[in-house]
PDB file of C-alpha atoms in Angstrom:
ATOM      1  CA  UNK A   1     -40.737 -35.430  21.518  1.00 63.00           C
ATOM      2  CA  UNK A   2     -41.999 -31.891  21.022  1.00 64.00           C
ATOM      3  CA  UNK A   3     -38.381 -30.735  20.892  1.00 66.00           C
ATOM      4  CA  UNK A   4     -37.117 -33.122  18.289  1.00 72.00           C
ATOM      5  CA  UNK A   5     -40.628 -31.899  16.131  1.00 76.00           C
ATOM      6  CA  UNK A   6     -39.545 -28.772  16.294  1.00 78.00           C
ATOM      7  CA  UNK A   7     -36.003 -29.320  15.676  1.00 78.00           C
ATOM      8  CA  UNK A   8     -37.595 -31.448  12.108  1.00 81.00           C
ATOM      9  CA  UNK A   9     -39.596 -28.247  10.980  1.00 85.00           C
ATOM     10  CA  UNK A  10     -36.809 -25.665  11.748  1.00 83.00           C
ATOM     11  CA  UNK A  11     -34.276 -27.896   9.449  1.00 84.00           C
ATOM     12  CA  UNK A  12     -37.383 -28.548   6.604  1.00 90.00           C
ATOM     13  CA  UNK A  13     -37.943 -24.523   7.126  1.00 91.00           C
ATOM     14  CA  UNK A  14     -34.509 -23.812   6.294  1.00 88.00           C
ATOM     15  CA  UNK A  15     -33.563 -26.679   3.469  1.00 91.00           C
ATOM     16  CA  UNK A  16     -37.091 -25.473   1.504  1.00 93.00           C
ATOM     17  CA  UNK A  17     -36.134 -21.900   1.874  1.00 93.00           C
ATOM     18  CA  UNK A  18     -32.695 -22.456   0.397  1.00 91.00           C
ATOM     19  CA  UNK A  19     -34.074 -24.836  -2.378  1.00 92.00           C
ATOM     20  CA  UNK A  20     -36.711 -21.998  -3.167  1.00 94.00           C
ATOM     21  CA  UNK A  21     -33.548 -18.890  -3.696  1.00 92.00           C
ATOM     22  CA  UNK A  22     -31.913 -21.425  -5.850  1.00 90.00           C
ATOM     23  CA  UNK A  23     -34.910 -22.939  -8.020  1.00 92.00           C
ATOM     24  CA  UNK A  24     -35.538 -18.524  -8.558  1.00 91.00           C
ATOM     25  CA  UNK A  25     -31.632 -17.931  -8.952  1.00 88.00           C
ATOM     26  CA  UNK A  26     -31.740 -20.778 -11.720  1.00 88.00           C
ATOM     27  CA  UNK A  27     -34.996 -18.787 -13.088  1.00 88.00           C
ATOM     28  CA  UNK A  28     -33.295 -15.594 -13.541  1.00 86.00           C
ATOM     29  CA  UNK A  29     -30.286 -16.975 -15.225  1.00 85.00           C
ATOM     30  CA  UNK A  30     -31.776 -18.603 -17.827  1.00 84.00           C
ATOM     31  CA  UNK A  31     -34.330 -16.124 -18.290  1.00 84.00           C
ATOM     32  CA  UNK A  32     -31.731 -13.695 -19.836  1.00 79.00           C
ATOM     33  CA  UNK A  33     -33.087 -10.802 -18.119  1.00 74.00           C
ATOM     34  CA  UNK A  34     -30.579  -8.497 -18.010  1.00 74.00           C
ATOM     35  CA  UNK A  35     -29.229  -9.160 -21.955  1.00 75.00           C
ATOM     36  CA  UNK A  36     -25.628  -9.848 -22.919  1.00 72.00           C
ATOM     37  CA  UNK A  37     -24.827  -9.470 -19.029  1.00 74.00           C
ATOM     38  CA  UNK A  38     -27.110 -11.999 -17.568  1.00 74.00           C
ATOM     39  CA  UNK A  39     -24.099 -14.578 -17.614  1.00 76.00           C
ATOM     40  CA  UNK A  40     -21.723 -12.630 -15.794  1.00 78.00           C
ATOM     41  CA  UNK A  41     -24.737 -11.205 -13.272  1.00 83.00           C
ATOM     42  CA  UNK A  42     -26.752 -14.213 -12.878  1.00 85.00           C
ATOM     43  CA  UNK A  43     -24.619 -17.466 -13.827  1.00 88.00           C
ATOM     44  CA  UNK A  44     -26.709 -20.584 -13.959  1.00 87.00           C
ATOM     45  CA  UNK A  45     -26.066 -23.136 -10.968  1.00 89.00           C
ATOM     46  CA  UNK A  46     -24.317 -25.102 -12.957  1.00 90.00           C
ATOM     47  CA  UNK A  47     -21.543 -22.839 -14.218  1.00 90.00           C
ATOM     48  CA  UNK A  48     -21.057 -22.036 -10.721  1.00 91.00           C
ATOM     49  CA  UNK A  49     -20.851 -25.618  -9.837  1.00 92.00           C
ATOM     50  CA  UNK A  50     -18.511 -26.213 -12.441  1.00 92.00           C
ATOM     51  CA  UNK A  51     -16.347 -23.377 -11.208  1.00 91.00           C
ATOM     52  CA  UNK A  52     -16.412 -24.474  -7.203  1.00 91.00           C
ATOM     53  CA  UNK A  53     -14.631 -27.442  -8.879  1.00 91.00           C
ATOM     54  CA  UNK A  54     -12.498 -25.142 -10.803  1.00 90.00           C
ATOM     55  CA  UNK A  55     -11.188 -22.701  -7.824  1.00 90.00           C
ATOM     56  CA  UNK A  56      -9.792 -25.645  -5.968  1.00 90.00           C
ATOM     57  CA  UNK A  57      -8.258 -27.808  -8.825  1.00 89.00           C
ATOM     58  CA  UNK A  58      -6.856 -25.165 -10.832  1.00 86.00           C
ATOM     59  CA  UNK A  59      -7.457 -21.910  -8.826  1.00 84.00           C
ATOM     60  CA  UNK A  60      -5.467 -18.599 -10.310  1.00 83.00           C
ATOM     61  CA  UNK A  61      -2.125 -18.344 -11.979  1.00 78.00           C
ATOM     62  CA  UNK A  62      -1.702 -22.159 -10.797  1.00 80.00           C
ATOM     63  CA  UNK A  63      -2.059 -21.502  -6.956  1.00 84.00           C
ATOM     64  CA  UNK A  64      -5.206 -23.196  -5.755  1.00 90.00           C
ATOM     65  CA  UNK A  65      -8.280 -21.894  -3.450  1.00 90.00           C
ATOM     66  CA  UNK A  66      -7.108 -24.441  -1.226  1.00 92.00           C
ATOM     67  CA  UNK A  67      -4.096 -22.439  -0.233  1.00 91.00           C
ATOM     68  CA  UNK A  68      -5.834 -18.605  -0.273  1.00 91.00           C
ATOM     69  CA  UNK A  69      -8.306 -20.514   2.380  1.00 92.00           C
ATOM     70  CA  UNK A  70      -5.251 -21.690   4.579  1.00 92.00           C
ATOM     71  CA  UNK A  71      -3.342 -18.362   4.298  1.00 90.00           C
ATOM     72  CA  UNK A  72      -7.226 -16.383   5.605  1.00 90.00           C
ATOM     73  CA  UNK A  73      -7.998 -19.027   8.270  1.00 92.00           C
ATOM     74  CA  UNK A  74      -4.001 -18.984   9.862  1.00 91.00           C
ATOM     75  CA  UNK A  75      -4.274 -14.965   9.612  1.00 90.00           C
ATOM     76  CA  UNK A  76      -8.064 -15.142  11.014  1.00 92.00           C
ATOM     77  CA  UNK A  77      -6.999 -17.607  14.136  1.00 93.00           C
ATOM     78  CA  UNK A  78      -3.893 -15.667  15.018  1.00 93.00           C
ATOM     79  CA  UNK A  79      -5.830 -12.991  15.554  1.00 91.00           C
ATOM     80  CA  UNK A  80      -9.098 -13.955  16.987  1.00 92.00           C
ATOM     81  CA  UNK A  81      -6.696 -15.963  19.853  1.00 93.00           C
ATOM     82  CA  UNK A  82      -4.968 -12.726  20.477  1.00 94.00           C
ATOM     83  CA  UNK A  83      -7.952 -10.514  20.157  1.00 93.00           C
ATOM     84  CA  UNK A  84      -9.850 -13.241  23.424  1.00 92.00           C
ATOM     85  CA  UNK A  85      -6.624 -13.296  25.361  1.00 93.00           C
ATOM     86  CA  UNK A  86      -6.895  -9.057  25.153  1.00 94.00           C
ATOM     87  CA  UNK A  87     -10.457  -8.983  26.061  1.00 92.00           C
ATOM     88  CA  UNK A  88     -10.481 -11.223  29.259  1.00 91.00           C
ATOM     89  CA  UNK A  89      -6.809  -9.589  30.781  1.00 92.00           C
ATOM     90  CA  UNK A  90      -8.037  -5.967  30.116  1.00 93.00           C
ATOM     91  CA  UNK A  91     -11.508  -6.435  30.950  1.00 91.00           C
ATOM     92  CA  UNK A  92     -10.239  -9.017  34.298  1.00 89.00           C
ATOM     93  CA  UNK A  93      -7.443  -5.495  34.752  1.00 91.00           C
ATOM     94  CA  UNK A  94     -11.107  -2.916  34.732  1.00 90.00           C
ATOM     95  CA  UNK A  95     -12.005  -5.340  37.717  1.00 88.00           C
ATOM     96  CA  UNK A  96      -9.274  -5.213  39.577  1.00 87.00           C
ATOM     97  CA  UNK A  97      -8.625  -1.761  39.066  1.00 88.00           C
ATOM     98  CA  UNK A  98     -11.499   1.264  39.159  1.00 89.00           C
ATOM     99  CA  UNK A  99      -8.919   3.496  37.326  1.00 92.00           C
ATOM    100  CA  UNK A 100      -8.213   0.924  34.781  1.00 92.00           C
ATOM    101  CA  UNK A 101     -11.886   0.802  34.112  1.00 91.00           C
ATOM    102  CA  UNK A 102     -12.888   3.649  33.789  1.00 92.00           C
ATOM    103  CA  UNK A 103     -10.016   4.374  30.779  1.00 93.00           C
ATOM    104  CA  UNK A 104     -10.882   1.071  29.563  1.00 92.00           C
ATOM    105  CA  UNK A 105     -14.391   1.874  29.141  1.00 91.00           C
ATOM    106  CA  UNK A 106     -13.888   4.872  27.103  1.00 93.00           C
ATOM    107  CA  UNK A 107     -11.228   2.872  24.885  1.00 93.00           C
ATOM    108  CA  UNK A 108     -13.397   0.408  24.181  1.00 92.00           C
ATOM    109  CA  UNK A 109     -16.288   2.955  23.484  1.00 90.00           C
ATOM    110  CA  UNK A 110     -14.507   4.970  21.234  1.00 90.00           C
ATOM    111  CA  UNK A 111     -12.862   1.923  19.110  1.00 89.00           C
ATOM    112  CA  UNK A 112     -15.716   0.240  19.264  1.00 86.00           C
ATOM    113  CA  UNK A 113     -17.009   2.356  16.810  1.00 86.00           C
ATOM    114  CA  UNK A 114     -14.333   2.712  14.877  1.00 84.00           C
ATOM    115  CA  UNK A 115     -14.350   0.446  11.708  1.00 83.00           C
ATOM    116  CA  UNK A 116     -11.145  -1.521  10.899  1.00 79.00           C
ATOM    117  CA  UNK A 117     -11.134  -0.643   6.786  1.00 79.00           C
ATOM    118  CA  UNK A 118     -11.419   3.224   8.137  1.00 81.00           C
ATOM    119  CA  UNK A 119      -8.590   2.325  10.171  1.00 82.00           C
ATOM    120  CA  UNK A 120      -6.728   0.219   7.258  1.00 79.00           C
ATOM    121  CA  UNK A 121      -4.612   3.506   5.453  1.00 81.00           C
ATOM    122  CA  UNK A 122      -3.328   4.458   8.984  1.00 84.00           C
ATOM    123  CA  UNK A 123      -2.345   1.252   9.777  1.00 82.00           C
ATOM    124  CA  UNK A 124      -0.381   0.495   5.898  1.00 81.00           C
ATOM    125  CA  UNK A 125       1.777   4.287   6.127  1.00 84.00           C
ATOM    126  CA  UNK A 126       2.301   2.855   9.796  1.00 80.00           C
ATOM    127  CA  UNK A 127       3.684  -0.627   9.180  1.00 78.00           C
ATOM    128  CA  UNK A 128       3.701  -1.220   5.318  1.00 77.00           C
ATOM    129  CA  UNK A 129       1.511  -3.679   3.428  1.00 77.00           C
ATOM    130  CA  UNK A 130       2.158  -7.336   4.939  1.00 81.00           C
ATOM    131  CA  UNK A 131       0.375 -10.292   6.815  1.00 81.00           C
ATOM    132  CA  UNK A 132       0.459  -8.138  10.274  1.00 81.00           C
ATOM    133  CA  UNK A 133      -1.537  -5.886   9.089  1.00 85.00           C
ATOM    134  CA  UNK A 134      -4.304  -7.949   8.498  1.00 87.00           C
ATOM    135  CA  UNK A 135      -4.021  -9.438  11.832  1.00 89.00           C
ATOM    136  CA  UNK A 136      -3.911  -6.191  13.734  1.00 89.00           C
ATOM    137  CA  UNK A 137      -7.427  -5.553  11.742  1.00 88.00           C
ATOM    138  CA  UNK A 138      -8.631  -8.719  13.045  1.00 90.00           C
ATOM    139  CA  UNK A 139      -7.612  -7.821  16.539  1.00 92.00           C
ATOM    140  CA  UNK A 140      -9.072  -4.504  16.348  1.00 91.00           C
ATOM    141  CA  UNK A 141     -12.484  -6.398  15.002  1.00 90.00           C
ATOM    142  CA  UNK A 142     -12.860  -9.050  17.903  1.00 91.00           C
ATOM    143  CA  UNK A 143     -11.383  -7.569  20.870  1.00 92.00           C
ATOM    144  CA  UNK A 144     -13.930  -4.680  21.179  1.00 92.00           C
ATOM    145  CA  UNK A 145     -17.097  -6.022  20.938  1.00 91.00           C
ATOM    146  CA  UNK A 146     -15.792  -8.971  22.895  1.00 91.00           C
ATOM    147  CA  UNK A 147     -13.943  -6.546  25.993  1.00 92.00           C
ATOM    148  CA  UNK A 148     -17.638  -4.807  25.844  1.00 91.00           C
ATOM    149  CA  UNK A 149     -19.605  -8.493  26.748  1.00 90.00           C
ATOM    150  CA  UNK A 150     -16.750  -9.786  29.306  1.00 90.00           C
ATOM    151  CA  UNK A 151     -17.672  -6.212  31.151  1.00 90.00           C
ATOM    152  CA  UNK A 152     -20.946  -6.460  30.584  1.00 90.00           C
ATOM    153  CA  UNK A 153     -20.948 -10.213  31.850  1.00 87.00           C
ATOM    154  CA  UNK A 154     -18.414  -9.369  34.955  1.00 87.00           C
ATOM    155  CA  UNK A 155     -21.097  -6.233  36.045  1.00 87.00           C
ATOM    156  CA  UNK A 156     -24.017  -8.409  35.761  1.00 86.00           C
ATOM    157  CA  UNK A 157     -22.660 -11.186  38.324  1.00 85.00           C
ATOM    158  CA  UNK A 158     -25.068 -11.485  41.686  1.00 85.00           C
ATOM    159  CA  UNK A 159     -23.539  -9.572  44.111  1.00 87.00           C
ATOM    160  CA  UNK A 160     -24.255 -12.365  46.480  1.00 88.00           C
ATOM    161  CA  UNK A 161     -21.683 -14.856  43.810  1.00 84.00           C
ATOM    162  CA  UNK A 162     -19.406 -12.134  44.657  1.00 84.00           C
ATOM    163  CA  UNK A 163     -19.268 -11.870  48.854  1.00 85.00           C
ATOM    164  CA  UNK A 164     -19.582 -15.715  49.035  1.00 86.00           C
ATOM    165  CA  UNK A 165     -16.602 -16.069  47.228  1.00 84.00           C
ATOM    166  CA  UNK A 166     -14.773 -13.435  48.799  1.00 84.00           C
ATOM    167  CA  UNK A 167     -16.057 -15.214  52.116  1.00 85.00           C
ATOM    168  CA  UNK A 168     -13.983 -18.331  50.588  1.00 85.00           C
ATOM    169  CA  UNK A 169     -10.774 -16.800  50.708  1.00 81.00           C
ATOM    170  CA  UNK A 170     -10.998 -16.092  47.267  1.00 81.00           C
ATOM    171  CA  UNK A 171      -9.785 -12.188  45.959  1.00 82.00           C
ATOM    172  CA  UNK A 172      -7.818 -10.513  42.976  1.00 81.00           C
ATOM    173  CA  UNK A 173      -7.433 -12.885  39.840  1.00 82.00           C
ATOM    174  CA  UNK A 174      -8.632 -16.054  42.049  1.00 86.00           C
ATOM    175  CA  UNK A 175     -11.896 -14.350  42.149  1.00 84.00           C
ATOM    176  CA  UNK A 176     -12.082 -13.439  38.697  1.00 83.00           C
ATOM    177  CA  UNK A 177     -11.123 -16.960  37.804  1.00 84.00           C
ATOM    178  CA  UNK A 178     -13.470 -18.781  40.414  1.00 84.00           C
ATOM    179  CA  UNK A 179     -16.753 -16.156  40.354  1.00 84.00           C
ATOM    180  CA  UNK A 180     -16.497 -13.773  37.668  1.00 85.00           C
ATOM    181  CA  UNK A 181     -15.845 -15.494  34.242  1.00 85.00           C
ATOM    182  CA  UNK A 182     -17.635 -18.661  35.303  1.00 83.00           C
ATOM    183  CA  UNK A 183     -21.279 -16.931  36.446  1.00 83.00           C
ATOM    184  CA  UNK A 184     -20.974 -14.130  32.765  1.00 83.00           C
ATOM    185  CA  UNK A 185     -20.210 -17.279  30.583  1.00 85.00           C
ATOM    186  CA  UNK A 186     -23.034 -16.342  28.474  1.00 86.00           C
ATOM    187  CA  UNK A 187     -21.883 -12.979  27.825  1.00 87.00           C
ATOM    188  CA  UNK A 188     -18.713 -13.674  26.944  1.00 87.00           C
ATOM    189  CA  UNK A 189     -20.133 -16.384  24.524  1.00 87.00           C
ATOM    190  CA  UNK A 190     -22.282 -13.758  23.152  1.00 86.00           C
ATOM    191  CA  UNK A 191     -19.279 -11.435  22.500  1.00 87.00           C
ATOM    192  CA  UNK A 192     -17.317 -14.410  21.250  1.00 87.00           C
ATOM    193  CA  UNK A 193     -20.037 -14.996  18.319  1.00 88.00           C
ATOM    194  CA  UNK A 194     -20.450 -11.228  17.514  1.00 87.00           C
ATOM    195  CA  UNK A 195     -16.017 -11.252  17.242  1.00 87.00           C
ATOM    196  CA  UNK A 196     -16.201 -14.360  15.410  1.00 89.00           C
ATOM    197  CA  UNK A 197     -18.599 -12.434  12.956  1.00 88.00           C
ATOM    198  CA  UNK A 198     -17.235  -8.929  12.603  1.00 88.00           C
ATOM    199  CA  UNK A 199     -13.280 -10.385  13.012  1.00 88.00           C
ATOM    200  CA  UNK A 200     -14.464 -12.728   9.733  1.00 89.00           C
ATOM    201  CA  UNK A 201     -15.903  -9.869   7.566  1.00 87.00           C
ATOM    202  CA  UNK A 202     -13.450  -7.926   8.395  1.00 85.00           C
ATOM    203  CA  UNK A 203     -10.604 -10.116   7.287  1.00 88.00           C
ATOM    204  CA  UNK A 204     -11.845 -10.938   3.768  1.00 88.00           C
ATOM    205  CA  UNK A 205     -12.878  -6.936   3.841  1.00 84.00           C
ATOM    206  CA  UNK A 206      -8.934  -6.656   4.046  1.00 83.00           C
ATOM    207  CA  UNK A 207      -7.438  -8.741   1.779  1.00 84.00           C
ATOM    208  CA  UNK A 208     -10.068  -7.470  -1.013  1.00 83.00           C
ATOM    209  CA  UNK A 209      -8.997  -4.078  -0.327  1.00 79.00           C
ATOM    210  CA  UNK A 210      -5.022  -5.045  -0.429  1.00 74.00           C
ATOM    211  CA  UNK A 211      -3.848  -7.761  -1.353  1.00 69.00           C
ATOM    212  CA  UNK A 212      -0.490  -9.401   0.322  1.00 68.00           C
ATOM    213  CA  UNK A 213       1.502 -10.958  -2.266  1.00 66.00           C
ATOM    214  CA  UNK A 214       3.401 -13.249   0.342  1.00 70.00           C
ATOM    215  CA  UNK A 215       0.236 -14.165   2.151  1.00 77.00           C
ATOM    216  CA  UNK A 216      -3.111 -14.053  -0.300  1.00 84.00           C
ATOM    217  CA  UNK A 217      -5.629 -14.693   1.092  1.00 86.00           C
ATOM    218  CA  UNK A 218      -9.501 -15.658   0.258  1.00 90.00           C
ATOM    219  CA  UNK A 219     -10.444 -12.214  -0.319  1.00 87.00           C
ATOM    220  CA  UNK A 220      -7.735 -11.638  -2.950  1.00 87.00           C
ATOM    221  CA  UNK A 221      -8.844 -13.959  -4.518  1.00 90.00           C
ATOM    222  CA  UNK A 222     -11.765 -12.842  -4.846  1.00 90.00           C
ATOM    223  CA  UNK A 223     -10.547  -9.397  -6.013  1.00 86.00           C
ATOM    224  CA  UNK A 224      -8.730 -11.632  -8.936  1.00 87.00           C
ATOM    225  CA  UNK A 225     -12.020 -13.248 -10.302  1.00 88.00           C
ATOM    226  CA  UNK A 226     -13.881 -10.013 -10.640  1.00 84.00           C
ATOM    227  CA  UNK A 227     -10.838  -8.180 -11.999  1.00 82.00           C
ATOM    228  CA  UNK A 228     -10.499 -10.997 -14.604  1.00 84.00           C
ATOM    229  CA  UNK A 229     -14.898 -11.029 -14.914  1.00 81.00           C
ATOM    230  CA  UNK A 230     -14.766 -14.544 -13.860  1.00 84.00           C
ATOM    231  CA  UNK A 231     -17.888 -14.278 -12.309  1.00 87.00           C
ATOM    232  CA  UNK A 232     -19.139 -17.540 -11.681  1.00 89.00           C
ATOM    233  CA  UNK A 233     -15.925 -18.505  -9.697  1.00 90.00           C
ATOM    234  CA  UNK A 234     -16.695 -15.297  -8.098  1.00 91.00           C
ATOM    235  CA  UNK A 235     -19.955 -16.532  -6.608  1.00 91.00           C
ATOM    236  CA  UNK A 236     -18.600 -20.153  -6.385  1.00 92.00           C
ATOM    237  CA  UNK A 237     -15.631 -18.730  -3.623  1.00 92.00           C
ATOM    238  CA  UNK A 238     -19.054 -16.469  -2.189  1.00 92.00           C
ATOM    239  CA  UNK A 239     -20.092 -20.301  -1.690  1.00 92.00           C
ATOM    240  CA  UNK A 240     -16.997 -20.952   0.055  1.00 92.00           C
ATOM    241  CA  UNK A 241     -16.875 -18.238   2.937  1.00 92.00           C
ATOM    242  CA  UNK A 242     -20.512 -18.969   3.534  1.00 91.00           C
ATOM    243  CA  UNK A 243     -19.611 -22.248   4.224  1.00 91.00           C
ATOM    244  CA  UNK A 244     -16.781 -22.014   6.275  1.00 91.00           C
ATOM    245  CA  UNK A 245     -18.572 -19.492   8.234  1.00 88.00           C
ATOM    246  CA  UNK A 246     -21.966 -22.143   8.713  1.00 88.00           C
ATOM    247  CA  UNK A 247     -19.129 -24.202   9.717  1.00 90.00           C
ATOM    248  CA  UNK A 248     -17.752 -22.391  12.435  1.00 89.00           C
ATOM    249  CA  UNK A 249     -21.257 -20.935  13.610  1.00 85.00           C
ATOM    250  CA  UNK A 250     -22.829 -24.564  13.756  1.00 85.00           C
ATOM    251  CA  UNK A 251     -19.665 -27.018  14.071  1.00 88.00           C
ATOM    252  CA  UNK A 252     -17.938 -25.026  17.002  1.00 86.00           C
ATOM    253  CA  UNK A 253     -19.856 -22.350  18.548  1.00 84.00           C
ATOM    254  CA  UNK A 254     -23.154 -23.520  18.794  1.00 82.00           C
ATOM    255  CA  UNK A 255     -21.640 -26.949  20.914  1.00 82.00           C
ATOM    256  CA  UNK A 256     -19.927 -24.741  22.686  1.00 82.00           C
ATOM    257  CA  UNK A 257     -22.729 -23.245  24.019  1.00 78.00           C
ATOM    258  CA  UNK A 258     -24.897 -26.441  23.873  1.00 80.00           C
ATOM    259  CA  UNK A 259     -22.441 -28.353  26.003  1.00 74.00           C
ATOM    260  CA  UNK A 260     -21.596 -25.430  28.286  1.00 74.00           C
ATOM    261  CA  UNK A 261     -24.988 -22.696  28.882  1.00 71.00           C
ATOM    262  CA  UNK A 262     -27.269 -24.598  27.704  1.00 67.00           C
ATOM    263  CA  UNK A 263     -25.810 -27.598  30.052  1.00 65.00           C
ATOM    264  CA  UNK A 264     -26.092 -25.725  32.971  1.00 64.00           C
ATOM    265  CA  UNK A 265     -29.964 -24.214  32.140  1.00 61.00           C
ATOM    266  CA  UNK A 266     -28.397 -20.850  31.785  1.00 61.00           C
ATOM    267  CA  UNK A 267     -30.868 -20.154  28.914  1.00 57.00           C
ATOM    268  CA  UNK A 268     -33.520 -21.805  27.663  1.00 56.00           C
TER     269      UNK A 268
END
């Protein structure tokens, strides 16, 4: 009972904060504040409504929203799958192997830190401008931080997990598969959110910077709107990574871990 209260006040929390940014949004616009540029800073919420209806009816130059959205998402899941698959075989290899490791370790410390737009001229004089490219900067964005919470997860296993399942018969990739990923499942959900996150930014980062004529992609279109001072459908496709994003955070990964973590009384 005291759960479900407190689930009721979180959600009122959150819908009242949200109501309260857009009642002073609404404020501002139609205050003027800012002159002859208060439309294209502050559109009313109704111009942007207007133009969230816009971007996916008519979109730009005849190509709807609806297919920049498809093009980002089939460019963001190619390479968040390969970016996982990396992280568990090299961080699963930096188990197996103390050499391995120890290299691994420092490549993942030094890339790490390494941001993927920094990275972005590099990789264009490398392989030219095209969809790749944008995948390869996804890869780079998830497969660090994610590699860092597998290891983190695999060195923070009991050692006592460890000897009773080598006292099973179990060694090499059957104990990484039977101990190891299932007692750091919360880290490597942890690093799985933080990919998700920085792999997303990163992607519409990306396409705003270049855009891929074969391939464009949300944050193209974004570049389009401002370049054109369409403002409001500007904020309107704002709207529409936010969502997709709430989506993701609160449609996938947050039953993920409900259903899995949580399950198991892993946290609280």
């Amino acid at each position: 009972m005291k759960k479900n209260k407190e689930k009721v006040q979180a959600v009122l929390v959150k819908i009242i904060f949200v109501a309260a940014i857009l009642c002073l949004w609404e404020i501002v616009a139609k205050s003027k504040a800012f002159g002859d540029s208060s439309e294209l800073i502050f559109p009313s919420l109704e111009q942007i409504a207007a133009a969230f209806y816009r971007n996916f009816t008519v979109g730009y130059a005849g190509t709807s929203l609806w297919v920049y959205v498809a093009n980002s998402m089939g460019l963001l899941l190619w390479g968040l799958l390969i970016g996982i698959v990396l992280a568990f075989v090299l961080s699963g290899l930096s188990i197996l192997s103390k050499t391995f490791y120890h290299i691994y370790s420092l490549v993942v410390s030094v890339c790490d830190l390494l941001p993927g737009i920094a990275l972005l001229p590099v990789v264009i004089i490398i392989f030219g401008i095209k969809p790749g490219v944008i995948v390869f900067l996804v890869v780079h964005a998830v497969l660090w931080p994610m590699s860092r919470s597998v290891l983190d997860g695999f060195f923070a296993v009991p050692r006592i997990y460890i000897e009773a399942g080598r006292n099973m018969g179990l060694k090499g990739v059957a104990l990484l598969r039977g101990v190891y990923f299932p007692a750091s499942v919360t880290y490597v959900l942890s690093g799985l959110k933080v990919g998700w996150a920085r792999a997303w930014r990163g992607l519409i980062s990306a396409e705003m910077i270049f855009g891929v004529a074969s391939c464009p992609g949300i944050g193209l279109f974004i570049n389009q709107m401002r370049t054109n001072l369409n403002n409001a459908e500007m904020y309107a496709t704002l709207i529409v990574i936010i969502i997709i994003g709430l989506l993701v955070q609160y449609g996938i990964l947050n039953p993920i871990e409900k259903h899995t973590i949580q399950k198991w009384g892993m946290v609280k």
